[in-house]
Coordinates of C-alpha atoms in Angstrom, one line a residue:
Chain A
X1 CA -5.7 -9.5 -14.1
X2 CA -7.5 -7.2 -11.7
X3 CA -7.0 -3.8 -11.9
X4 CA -7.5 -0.4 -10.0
X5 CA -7.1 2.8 -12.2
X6 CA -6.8 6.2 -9.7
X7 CA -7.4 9.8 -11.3
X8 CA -5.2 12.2 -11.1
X9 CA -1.7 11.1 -10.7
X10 CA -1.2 14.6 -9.2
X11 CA -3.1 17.6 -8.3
X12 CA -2.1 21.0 -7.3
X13 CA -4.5 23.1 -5.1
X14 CA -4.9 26.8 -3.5
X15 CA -5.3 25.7 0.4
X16 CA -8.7 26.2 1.2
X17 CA -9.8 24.8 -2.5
X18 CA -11.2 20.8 -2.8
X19 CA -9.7 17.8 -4.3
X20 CA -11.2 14.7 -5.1
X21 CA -9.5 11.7 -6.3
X22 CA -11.7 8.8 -7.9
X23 CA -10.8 5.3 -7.9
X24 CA -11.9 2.6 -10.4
X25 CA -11.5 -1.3 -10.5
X26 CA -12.0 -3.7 -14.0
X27 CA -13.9 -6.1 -11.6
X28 CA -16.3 -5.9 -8.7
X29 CA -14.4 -5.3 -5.2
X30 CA -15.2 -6.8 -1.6
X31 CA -14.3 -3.8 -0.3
X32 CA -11.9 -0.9 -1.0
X33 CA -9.5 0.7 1.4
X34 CA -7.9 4.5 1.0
X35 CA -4.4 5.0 2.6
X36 CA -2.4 8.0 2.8
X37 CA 1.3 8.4 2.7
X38 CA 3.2 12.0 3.4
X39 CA 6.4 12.7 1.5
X40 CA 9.6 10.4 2.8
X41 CA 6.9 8.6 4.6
X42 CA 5.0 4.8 4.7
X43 CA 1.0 4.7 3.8
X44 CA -1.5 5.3 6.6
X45 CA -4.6 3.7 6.7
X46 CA -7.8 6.5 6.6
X47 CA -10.8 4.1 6.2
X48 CA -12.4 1.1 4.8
X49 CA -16.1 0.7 2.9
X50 CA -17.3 -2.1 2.5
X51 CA -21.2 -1.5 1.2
X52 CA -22.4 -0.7 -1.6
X53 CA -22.9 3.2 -1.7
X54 CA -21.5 3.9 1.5
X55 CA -20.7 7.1 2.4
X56 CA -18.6 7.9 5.5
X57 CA -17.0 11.0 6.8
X58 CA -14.1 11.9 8.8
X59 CA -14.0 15.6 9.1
X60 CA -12.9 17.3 5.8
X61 CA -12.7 13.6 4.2
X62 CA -15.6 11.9 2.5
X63 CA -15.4 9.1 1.1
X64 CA -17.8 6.8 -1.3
X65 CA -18.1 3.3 -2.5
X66 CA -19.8 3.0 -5.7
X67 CA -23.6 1.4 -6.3
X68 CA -21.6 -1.3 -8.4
X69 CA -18.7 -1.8 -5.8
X70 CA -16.7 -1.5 -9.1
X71 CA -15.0 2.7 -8.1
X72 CA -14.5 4.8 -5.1
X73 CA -13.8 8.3 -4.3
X74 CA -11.9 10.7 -1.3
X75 CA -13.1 14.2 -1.6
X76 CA -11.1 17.0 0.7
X77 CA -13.6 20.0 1.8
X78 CA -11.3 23.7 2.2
X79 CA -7.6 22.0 2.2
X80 CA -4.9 22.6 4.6
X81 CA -1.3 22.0 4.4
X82 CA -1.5 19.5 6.4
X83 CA -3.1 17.2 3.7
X84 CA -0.3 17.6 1.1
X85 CA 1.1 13.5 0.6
X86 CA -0.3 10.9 -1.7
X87 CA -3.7 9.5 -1.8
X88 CA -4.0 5.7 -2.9
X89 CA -7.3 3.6 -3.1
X90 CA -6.5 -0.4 -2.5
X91 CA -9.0 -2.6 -3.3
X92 CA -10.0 -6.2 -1.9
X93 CA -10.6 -9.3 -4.7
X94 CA -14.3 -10.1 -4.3
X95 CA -13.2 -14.0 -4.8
X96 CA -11.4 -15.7 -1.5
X97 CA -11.0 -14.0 1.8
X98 CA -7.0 -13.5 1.5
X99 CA -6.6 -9.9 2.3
X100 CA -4.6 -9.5 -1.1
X101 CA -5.3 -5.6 -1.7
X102 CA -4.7 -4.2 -5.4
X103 CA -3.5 -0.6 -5.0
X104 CA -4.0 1.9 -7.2
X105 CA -1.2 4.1 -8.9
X106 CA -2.4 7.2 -6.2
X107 CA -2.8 10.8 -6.9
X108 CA -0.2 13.2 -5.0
X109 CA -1.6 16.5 -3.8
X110 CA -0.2 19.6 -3.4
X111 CA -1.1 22.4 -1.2
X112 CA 0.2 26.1 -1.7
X113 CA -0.4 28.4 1.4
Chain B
X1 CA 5.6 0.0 22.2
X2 CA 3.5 -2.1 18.9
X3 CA 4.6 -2.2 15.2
X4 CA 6.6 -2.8 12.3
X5 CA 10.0 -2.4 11.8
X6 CA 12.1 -2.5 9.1
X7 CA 16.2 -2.9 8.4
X8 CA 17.8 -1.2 7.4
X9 CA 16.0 2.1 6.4
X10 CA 18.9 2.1 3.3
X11 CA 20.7 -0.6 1.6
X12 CA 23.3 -0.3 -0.8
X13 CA 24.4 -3.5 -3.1
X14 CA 26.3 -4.2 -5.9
X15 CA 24.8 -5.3 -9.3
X16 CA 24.7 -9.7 -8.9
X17 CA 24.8 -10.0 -5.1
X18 CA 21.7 -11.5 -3.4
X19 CA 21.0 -9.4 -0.4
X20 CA 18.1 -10.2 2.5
X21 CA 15.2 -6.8 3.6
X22 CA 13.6 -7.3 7.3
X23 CA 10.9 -7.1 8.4
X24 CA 9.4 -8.0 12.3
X25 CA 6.3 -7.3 13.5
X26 CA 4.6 -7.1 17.2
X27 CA 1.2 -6.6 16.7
X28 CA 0.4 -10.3 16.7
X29 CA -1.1 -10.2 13.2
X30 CA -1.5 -13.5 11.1
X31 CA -1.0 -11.7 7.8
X32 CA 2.1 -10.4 6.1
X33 CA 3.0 -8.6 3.0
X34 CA 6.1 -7.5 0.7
X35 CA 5.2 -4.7 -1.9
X36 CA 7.6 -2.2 -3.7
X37 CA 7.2 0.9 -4.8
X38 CA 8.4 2.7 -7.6
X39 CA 7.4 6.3 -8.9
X40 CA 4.1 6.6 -10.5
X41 CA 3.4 2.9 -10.0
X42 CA 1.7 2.4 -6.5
X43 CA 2.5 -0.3 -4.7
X44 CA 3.0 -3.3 -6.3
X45 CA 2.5 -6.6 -4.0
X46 CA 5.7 -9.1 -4.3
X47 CA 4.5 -12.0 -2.0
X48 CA 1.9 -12.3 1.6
X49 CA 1.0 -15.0 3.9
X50 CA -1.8 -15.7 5.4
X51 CA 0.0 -17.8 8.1
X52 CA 3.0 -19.5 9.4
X53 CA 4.9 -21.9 6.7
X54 CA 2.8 -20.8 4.0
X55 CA 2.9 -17.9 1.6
X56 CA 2.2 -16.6 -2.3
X57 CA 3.0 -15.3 -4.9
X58 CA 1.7 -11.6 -5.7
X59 CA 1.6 -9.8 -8.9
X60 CA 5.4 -9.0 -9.1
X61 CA 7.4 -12.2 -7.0
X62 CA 10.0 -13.2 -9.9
X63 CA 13.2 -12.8 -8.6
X64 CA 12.3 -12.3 -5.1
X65 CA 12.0 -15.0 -2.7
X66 CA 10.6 -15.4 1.3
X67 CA 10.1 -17.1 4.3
X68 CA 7.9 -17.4 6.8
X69 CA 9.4 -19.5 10.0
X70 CA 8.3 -17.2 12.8
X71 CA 4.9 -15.0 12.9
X72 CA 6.3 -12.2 13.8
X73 CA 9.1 -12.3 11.1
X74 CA 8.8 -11.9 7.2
X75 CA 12.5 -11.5 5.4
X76 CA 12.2 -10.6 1.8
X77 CA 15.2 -11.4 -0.2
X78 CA 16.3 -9.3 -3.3
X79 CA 17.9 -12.0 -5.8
X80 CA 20.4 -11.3 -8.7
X81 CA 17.4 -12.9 -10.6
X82 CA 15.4 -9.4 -10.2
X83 CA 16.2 -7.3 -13.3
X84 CA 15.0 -4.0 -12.1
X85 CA 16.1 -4.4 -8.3
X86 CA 16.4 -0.5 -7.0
X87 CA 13.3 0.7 -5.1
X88 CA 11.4 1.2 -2.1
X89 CA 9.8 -1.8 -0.6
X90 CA 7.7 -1.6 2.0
X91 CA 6.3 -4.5 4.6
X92 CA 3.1 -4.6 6.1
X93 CA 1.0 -7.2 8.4
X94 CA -2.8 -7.0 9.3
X95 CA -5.1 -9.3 11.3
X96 CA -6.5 -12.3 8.7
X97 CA -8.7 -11.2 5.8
X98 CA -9.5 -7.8 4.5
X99 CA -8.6 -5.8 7.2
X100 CA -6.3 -2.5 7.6
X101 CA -2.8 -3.1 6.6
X102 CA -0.3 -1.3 9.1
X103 CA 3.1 -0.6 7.4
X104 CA 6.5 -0.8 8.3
X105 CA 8.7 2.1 7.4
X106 CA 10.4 0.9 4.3
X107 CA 13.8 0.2 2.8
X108 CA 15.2 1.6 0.2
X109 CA 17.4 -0.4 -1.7
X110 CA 19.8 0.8 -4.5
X111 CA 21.3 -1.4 -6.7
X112 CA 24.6 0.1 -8.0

């Protein structure tokens, strides 16, 4: 069945370094969605692409959707604290309009001051 | 005040006994999902629907069953069926087709 592979499963930054996670499916996605869920909490939705090599922006967050549609990635500029929590990529089955998202495992960050 | 909300936030059972996860939303959304989370894994999806009366199977649905009676009301329930049963599940609804998901704030269920 369809998968979504996410590298790393954890990642430990100075704040003020970057961090990228990357995201990659076995088949070509409709679309793929990045959430974000802080410790004890429920996951957040950040953004959706939906074209092939978008890019989009929301302040220290950039994310990108593959030429192929087929992997993804969320890069953090300078981190802060504030972005400590796990990142997870979901994406959308090219075949049927059903909203089924397959996650992937997501890569927990960690910020030392 | 919109969302989702979940009951309870913990559940205790004992190892054989069915027992029934809530989950109501407000935001008028047509779809609704059931996934659980374990460490390391993601989130695995259990069973959605797309509308009222009607719903599927996801990747991970044996020994788990649902309803779907009312929109705004998607109960999961846990059977003895489900070998692995402790975990956090989490229920989420969105407007029809690939749109943002909004989550409720989980249950976590322990098994004992």
């Amino acid at each position: 069945g369809q998968q979504v592979m996410q590298i790393p499963q954890y990642q430990h930054v100075q704040e003020g370094e970057d961090f990228t996670t990357y995201c990659n499916s076995s088949t070509t996605l409709s679309n793929i969605q990045w959430y974000k869920q802080r410790p004890g909490g429920h996951p957040v939705f950040l953004i959706q692409l939906v074209k092939s090599g978008e890019v989009k922006k929301q302040k220290r967050l950039t994310f990108q959707f593959g030429e192929a549609k087929k992997n993804s990635s969320l890069h953090i500029t300078a981190t802060q604290t504030t972005d400590v929590g796990t990142y997870f990529c979901a994406g959308g089955e090219w075949s049927g309009n059903t909203g089924k998202l397959i996650f992937g495992q997501g890569t927990t960050l960690q910020v030392k001051p | 005040d919109g969302g989702i909300t979940q009951s309870p936030k913990y559940l205790f059972r004992k190892e054989g006994q069915n027992v029934t996860l809530s989950c109501e939303q407000n935001l008028n959304h047509d779809a609704m999902y059931w996934y659980r989370q374990d460490p390391g894994q993601g989130l695995r999806l259990i069973y959605y629907s797309q509308i009222v009366n009607d719903f599927q199977k996801g990747d991970i649905a044996e020994g788990y069953s649902v309803s779907r009676e009312k929109k705004e009301s998607f109960p999961l329930t846990v059977t003895s069926a489900q070998k692995n049963p402790t975990a956090f599940y989490l229920c989420a609804s969105s407007m029809s087709g690939y749109i943002e998901q909004f989550f409720g704030p989980g249950t976590r269920l322990t098994v004992l």
